[in-house]
GROMACS .gro file of C-alpha atoms in nm:
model
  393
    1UNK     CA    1  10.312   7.942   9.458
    2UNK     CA    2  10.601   7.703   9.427
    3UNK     CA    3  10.526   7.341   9.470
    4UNK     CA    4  10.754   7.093   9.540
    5UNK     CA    5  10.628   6.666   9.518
    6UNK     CA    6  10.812   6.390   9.627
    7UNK     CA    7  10.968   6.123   9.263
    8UNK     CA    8  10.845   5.771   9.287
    9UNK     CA    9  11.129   5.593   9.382
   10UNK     CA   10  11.178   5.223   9.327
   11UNK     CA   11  11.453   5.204   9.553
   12UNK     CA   12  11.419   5.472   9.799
   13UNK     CA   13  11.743   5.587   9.917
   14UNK     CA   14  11.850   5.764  10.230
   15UNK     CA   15  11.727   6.073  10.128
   16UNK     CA   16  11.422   6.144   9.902
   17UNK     CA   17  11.443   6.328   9.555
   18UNK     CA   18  11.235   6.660   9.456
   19UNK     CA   19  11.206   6.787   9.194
   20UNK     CA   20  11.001   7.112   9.074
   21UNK     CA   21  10.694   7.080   8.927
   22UNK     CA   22  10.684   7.112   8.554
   23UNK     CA   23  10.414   7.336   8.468
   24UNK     CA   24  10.502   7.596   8.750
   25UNK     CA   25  10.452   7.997   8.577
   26UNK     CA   26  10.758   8.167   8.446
   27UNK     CA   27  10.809   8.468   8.493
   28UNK     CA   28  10.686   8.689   8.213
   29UNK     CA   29  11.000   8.722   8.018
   30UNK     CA   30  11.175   8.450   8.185
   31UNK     CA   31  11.514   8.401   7.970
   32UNK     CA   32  11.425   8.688   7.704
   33UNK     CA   33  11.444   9.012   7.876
   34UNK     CA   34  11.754   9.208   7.985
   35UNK     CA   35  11.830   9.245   8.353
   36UNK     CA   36  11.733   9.586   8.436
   37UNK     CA   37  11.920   9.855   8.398
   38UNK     CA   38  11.975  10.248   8.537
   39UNK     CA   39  11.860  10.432   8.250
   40UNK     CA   40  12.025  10.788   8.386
   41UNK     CA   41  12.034  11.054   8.165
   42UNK     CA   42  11.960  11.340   7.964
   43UNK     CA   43  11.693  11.239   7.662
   44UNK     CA   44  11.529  11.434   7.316
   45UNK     CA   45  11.152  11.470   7.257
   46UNK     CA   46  11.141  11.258   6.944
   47UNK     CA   47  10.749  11.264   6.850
   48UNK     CA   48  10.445  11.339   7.051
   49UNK     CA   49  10.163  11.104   6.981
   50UNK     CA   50   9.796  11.276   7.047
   51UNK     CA   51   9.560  10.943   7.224
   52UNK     CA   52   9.256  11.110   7.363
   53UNK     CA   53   9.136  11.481   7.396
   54UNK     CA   54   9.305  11.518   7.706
   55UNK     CA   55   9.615  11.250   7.655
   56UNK     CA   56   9.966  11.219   7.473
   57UNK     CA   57  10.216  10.973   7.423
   58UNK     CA   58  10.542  11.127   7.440
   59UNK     CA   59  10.865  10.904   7.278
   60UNK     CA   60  11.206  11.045   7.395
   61UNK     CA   61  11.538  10.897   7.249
   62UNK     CA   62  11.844  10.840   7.413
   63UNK     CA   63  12.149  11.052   7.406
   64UNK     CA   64  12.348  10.818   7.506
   65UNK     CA   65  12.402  10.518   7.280
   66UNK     CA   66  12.240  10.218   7.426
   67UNK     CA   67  11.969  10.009   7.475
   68UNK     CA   68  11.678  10.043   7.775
   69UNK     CA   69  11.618   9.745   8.004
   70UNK     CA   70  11.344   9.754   8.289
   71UNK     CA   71  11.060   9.556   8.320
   72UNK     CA   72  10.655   9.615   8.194
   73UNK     CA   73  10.468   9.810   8.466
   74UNK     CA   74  10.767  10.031   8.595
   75UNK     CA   75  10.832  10.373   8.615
   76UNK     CA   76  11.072  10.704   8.583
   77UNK     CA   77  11.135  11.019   8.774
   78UNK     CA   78  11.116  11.275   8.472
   79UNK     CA   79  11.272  11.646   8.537
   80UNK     CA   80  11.190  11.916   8.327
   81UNK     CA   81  11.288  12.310   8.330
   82UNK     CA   82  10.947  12.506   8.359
   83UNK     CA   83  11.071  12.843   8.308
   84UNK     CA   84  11.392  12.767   8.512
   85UNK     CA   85  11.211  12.593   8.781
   86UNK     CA   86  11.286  12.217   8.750
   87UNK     CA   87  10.974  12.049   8.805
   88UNK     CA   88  10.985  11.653   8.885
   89UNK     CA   89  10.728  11.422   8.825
   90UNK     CA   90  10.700  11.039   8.803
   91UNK     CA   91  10.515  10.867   8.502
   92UNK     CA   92  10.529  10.450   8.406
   93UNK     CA   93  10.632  10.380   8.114
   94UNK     CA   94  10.411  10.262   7.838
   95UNK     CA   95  10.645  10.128   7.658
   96UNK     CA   96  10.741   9.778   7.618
   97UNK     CA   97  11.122   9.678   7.722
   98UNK     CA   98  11.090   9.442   7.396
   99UNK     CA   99  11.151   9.700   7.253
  100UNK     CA  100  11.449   9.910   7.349
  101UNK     CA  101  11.595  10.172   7.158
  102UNK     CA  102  11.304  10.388   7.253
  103UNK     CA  103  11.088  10.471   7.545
  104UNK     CA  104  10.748  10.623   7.576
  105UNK     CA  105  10.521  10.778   7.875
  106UNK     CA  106  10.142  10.879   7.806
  107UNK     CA  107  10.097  11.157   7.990
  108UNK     CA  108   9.705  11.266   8.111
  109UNK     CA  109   9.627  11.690   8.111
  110UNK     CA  110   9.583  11.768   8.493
  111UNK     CA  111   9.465  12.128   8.475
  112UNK     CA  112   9.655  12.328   8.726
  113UNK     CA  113   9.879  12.061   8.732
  114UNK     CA  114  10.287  12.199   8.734
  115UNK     CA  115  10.385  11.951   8.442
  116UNK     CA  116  10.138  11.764   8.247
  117UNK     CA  117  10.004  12.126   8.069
  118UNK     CA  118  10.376  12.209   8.019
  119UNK     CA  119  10.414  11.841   7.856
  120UNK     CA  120  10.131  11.898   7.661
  121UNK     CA  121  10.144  12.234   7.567
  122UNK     CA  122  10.534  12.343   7.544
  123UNK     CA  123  10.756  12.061   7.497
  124UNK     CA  124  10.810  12.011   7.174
  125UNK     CA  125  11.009  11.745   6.954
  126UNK     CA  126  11.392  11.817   6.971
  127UNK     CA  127  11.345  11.945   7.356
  128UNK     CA  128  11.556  11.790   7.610
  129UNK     CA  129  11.457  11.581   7.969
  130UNK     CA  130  11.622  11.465   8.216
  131UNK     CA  131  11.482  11.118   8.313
  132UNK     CA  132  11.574  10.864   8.627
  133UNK     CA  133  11.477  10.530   8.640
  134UNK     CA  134  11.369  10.268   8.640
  135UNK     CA  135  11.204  10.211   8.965
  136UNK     CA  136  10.889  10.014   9.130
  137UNK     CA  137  10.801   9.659   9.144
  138UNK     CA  138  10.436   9.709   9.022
  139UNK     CA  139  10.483   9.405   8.763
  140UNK     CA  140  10.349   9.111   8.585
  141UNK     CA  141  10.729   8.987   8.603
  142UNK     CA  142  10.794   8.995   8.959
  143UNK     CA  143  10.505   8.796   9.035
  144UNK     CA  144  10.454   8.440   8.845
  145UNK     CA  145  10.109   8.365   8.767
  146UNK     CA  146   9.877   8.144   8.507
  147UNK     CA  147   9.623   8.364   8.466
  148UNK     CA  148   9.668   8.790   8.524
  149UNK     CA  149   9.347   9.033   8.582
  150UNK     CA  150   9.503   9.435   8.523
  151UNK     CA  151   9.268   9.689   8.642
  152UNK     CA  152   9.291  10.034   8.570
  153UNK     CA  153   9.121  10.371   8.560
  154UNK     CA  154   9.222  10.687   8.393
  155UNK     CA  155   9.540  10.726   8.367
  156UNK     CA  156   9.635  10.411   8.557
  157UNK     CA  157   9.619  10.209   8.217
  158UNK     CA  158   9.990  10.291   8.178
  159UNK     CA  159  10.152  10.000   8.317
  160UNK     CA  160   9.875   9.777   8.149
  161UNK     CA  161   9.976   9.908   7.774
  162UNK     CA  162  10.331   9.826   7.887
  163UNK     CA  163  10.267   9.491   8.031
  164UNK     CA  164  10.002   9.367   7.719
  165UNK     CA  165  10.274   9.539   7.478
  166UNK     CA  166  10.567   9.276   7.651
  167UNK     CA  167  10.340   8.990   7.655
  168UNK     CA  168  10.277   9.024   7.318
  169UNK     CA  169  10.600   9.085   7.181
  170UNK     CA  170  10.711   8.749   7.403
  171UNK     CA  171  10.407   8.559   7.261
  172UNK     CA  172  10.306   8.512   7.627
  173UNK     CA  173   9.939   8.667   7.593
  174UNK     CA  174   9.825   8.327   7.761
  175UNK     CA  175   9.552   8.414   7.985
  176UNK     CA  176   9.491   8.793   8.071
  177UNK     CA  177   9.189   9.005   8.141
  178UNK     CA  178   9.198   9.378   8.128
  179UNK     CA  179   8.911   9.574   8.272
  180UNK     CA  180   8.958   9.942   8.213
  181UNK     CA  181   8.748  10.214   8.344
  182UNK     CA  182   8.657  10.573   8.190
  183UNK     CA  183   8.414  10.818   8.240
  184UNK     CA  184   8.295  10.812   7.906
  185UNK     CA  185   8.410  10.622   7.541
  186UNK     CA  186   8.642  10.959   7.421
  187UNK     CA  187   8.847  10.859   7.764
  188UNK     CA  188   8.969  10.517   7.667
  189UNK     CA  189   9.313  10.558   7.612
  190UNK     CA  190   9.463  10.341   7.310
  191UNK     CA  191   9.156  10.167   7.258
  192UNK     CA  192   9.192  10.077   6.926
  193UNK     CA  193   9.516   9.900   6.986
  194UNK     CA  194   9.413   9.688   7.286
  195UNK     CA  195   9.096   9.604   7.047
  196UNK     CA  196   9.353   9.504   6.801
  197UNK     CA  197   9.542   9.271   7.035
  198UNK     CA  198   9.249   9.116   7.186
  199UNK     CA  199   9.125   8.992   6.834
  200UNK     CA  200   9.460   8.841   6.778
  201UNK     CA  201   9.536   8.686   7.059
  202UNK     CA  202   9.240   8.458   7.246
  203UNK     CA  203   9.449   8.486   7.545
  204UNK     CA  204   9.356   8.828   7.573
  205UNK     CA  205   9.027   8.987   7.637
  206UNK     CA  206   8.937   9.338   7.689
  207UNK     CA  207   8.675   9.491   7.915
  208UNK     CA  208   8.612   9.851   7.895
  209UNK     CA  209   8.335  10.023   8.168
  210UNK     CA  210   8.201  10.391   8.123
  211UNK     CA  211   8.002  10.567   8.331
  212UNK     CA  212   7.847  10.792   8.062
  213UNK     CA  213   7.807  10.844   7.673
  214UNK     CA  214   8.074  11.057   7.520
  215UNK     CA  215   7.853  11.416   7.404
  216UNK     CA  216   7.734  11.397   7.070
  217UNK     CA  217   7.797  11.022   7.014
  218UNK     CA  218   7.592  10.730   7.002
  219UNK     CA  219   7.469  10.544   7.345
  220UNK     CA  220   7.787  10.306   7.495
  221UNK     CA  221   7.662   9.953   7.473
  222UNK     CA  222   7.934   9.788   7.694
  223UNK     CA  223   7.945   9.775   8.093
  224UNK     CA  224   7.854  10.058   8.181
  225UNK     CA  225   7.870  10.290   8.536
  226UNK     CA  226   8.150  10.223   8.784
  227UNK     CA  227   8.315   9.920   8.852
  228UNK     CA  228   8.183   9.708   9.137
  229UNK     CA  229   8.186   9.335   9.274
  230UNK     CA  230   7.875   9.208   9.071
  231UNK     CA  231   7.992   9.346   8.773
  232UNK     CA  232   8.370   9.254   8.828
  233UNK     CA  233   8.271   8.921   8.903
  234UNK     CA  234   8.015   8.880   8.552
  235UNK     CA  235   8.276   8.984   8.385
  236UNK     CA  236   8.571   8.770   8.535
  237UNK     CA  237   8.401   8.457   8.692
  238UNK     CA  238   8.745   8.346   8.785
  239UNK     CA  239   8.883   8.661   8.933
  240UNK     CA  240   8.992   8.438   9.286
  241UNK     CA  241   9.227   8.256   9.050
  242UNK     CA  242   9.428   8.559   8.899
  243UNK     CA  243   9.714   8.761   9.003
  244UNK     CA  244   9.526   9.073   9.016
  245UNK     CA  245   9.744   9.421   8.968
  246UNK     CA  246   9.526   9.737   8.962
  247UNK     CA  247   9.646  10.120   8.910
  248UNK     CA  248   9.416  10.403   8.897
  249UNK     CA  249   9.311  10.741   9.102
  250UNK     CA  250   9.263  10.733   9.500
  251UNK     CA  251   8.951  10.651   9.477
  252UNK     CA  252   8.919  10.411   9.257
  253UNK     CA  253   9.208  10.217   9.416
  254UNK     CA  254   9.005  10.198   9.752
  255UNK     CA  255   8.691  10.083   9.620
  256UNK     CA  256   8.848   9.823   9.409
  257UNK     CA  257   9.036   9.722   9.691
  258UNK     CA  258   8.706   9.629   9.933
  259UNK     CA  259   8.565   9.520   9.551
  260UNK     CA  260   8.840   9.275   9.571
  261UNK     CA  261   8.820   9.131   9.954
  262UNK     CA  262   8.439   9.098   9.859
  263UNK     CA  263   8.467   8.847   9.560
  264UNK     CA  264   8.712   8.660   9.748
  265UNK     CA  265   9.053   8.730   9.579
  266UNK     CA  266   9.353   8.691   9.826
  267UNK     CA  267   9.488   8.987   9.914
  268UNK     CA  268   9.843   8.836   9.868
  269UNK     CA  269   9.771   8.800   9.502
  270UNK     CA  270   9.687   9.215   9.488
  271UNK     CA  271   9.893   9.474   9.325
  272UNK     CA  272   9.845   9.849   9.393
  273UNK     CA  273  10.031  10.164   9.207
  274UNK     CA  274   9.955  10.505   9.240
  275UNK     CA  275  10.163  10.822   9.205
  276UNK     CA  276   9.909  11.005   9.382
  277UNK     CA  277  10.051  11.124   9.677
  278UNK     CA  278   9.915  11.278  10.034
  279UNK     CA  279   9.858  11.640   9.998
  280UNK     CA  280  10.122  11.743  10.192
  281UNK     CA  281  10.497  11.538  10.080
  282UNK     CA  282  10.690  11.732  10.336
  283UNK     CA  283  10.817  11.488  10.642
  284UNK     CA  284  10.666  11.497  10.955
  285UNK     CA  285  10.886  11.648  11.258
  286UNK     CA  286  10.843  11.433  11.519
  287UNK     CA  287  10.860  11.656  11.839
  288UNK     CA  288  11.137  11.610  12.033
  289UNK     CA  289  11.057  11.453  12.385
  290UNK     CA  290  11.130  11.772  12.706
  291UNK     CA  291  11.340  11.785  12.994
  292UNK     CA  292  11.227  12.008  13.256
  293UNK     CA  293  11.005  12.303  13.174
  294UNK     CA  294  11.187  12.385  12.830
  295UNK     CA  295  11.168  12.196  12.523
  296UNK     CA  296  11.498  12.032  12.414
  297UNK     CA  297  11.658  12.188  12.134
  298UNK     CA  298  11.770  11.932  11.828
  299UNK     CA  299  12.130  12.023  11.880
  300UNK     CA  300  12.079  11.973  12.315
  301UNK     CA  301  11.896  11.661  12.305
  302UNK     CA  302  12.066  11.448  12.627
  303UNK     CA  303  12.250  11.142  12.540
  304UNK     CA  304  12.033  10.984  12.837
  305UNK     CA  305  11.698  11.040  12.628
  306UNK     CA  306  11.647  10.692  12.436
  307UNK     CA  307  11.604  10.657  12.103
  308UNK     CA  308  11.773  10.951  11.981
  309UNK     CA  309  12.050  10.946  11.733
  310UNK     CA  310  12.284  11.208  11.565
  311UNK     CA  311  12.307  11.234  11.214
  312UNK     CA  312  12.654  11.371  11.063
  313UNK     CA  313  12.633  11.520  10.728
  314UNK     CA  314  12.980  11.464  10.613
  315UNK     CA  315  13.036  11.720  10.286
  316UNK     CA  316  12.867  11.994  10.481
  317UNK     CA  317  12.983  11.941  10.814
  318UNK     CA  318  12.649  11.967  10.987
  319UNK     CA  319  12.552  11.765  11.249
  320UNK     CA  320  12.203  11.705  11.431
  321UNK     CA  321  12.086  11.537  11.755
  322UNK     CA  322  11.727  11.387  11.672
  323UNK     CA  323  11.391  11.286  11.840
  324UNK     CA  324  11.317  10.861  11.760
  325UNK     CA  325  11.086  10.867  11.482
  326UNK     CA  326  11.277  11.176  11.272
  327UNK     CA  327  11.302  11.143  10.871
  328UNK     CA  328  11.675  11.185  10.804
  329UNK     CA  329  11.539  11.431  10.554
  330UNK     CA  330  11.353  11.628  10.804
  331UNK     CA  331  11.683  11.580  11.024
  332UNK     CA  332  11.863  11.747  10.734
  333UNK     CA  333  11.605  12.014  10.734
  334UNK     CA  334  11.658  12.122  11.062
  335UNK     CA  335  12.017  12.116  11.010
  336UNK     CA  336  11.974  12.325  10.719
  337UNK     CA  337  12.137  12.080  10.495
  338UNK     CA  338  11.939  12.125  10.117
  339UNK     CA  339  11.863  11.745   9.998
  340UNK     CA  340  11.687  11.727   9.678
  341UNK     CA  341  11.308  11.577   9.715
  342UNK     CA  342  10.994  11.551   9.557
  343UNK     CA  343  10.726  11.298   9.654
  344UNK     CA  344  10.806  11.252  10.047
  345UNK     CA  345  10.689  10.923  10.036
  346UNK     CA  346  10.994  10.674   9.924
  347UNK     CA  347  10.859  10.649   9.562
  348UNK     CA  348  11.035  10.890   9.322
  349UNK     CA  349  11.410  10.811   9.399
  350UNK     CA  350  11.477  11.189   9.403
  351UNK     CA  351  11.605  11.232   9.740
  352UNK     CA  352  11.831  10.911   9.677
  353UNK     CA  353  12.211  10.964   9.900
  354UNK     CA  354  12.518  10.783  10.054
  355UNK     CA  355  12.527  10.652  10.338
  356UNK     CA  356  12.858  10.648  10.508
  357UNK     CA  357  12.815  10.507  10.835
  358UNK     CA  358  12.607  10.353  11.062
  359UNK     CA  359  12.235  10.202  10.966
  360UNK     CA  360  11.899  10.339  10.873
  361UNK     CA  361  11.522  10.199  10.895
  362UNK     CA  362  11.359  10.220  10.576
  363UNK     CA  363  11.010  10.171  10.423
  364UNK     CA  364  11.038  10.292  10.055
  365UNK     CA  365  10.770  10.232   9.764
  366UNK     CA  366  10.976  10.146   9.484
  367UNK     CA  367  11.182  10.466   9.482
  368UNK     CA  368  11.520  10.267   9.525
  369UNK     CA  369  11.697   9.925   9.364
  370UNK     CA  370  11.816   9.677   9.584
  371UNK     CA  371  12.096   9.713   9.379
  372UNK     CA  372  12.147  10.026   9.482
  373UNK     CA  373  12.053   9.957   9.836
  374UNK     CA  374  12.326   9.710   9.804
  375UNK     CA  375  12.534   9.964   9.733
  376UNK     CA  376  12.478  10.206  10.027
  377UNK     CA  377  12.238  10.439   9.893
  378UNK     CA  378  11.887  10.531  10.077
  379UNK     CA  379  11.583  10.740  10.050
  380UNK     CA  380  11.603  10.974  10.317
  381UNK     CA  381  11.233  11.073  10.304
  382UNK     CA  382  11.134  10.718  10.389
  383UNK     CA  383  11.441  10.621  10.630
  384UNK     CA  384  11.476  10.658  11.028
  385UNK     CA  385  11.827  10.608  11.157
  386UNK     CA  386  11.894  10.314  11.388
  387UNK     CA  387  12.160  10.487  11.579
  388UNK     CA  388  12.393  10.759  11.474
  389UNK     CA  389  12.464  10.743  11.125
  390UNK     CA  390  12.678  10.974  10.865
  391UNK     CA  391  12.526  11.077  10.555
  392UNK     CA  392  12.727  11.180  10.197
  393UNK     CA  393  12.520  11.525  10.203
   0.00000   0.00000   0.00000
């Protein structure tokens, strides 16, 4: 994306000038918005805000005196105390960082799901959360661009409300297209409000797609069934010249993927999120490789067998010998060391630690800041030591 051209020199020198290219995107924000910050801490149910049958928009306040900085699009690791179980979940923030003092998740009913009917149903105003954050790099502000295309589904239209909120506030509404996909009209989340912004700004226009009417209410006239190329591509003639980011269900995230490669948008200019996990989080064992007829215990591996490394736990004491390919959190498993984690995938930060010594292979999804990184700290879930290492556990 960056461009660099040669001046027009009259009297060339030894070396030749550059110089950047004026009209290069900023970054949304550019200048304006606070360098983001770890927002740590305990926070009050201020207000719940009913959206849709099945969705609320819960705004917690800090108790610590502050400000919030983070950028549109990412997310939090919220913990909650469901009947003295704390149950951790991970939700974007709909809130804009242009506005500060307060933040906001909207927060879909999943039935039989072990938070969202809590959120819904039990937590009320004056109740207290813990919340971590914030994390990801799903964002308009990480990624320069003339022209944005945000598509979402469900749920997914989270990090769009924050992201059209910022641009707004910022007066940088310059050329975006939302395409937003429900089952039926009573699904579209905060409708009224994207409406609202659309008419005000003619940078911003607003597509919404059902697949159905809403019962008992008159026949949808927009786009109507799911989302595919044809319809993507009436609807955005210019999608191969956007920066597209899209966040919705499973589903809907691979067929708007191939949707994607098929109108000819480069996949380096594609931008996934979803908090929708494998079914099974837990880290895989990798089995340890055998000498002789018996299988080598994780405490007996040989030096001689390659790849193996030991990993110290330094508080507790424990130490384990383990196969190539091991988690350290399954290696703390096995040495029956208790690390906090949730998602099993490097994306919710919960299983975040020290590392002491030594140095670790990892592959997280957002779950960590470089800062932080920086700093020594790892995702265990997501990291494979290179070598022996010592972990603060």
């Amino acid at each position: 994306m960056t461009e660099l051209r040669h001046d027009a020199w009259t009297d060339p020198g030894p070396t030749p000038g550059l110089r950047l290219v004026p009209d290069l995107p900023r970054a949304v924000g550019d200048g304006l918005l606070a360098p983001e910050a770890g927002l740590d801490q305990e926070m009050v149910l201020r207000r719940r805000v009913p959206v849709t049958h099945d969705v609320v928009t819960l705004v917690l306040e800090p108790t610590v005196p502050g400000t919030f900085a983070y950028a549109p699009g990412q997310f939090v690791t919220m913990v909650v105390d469901v009947d003295g179980v704390p149950v951790e979940r991970c939700y974007t923030l709909s809130s804009p960082p242009t506005r500060p003092h307060l933040l906001t998740i909207t927060v879909k009913r999943m039935e039989g799901g072990a938070l969202s009917p809590y959120l819904h149903d039990r937590l009320r105003p004056g109740d207290r959360v813990s919340v971590r954050g914030p994390n990801g790099d799903f964002t308009v502000a990480a990624h320069p661009a003339a022209r944005y295309l945000l598509l979402s589904a469900g749920s997914g239209v989270t990090p769009t409300l924050s992201t059209v909120r910022t641009m707004a506030d910022l007066g940088e509404l310059d050329d975006v297209v939302v395409v937003h996909s429900a089952r039926t009209p009573a699904d579209l989340a905060c409708r009224g409000e994207l409406d609202a912004l659309a008419a005000d700004h003619p940078g911003l226009r607003v597509v919404w797609v059902c697949e159905d009417d809403s019962p008992g209410s008159a026949s949808w006239q927009g786009p109507r069934g799911r989302l595919t190329a044809d319809l993507l591509a009436a609807q955005v003639p210019d999608v191969g010249d956007r920066e597209v980011f899209t966040c919705g269900p499973p589903g809907y995230m691979t067929a708007t993927r191939a949707l994607l490669a098929e109108v000819g948008v480069d996949p380096l200019r594609c931008h996934e999120e979803s908090f929708v996990l494998g079914e099974s989080a837990a880290p895989a064992v990798p089995a340890l490789p055998e000498t002789g007829d018996a299988p080598v215990a994780l405490t007996e591996v040989p030096a001689a067998v390659p790849g193996t490394a030991t990993v110290t736990f330094g508080r507790s004491g424990r130490e384990v010998v383990c196969a190539p390919g091991t988690t350290v959190l399954a290696a703390a498993q096995q040495a029956g060391v208790s690390l906090p984690s949730s998602c099993g995938g490097g994306l919710c930060g919960t299983c975040k630690s020290g590392l002491l010594a030594g140095k670790v292979e990892m592959s997280h999804q957002g779950g960590i800041r470089p800062r932080e990184v920086a700093a020594g700290k790892f995702l265990p879930c997501c990291s494979t030591p290179d070598g022996d290492i010592v972990v603060d556990a």
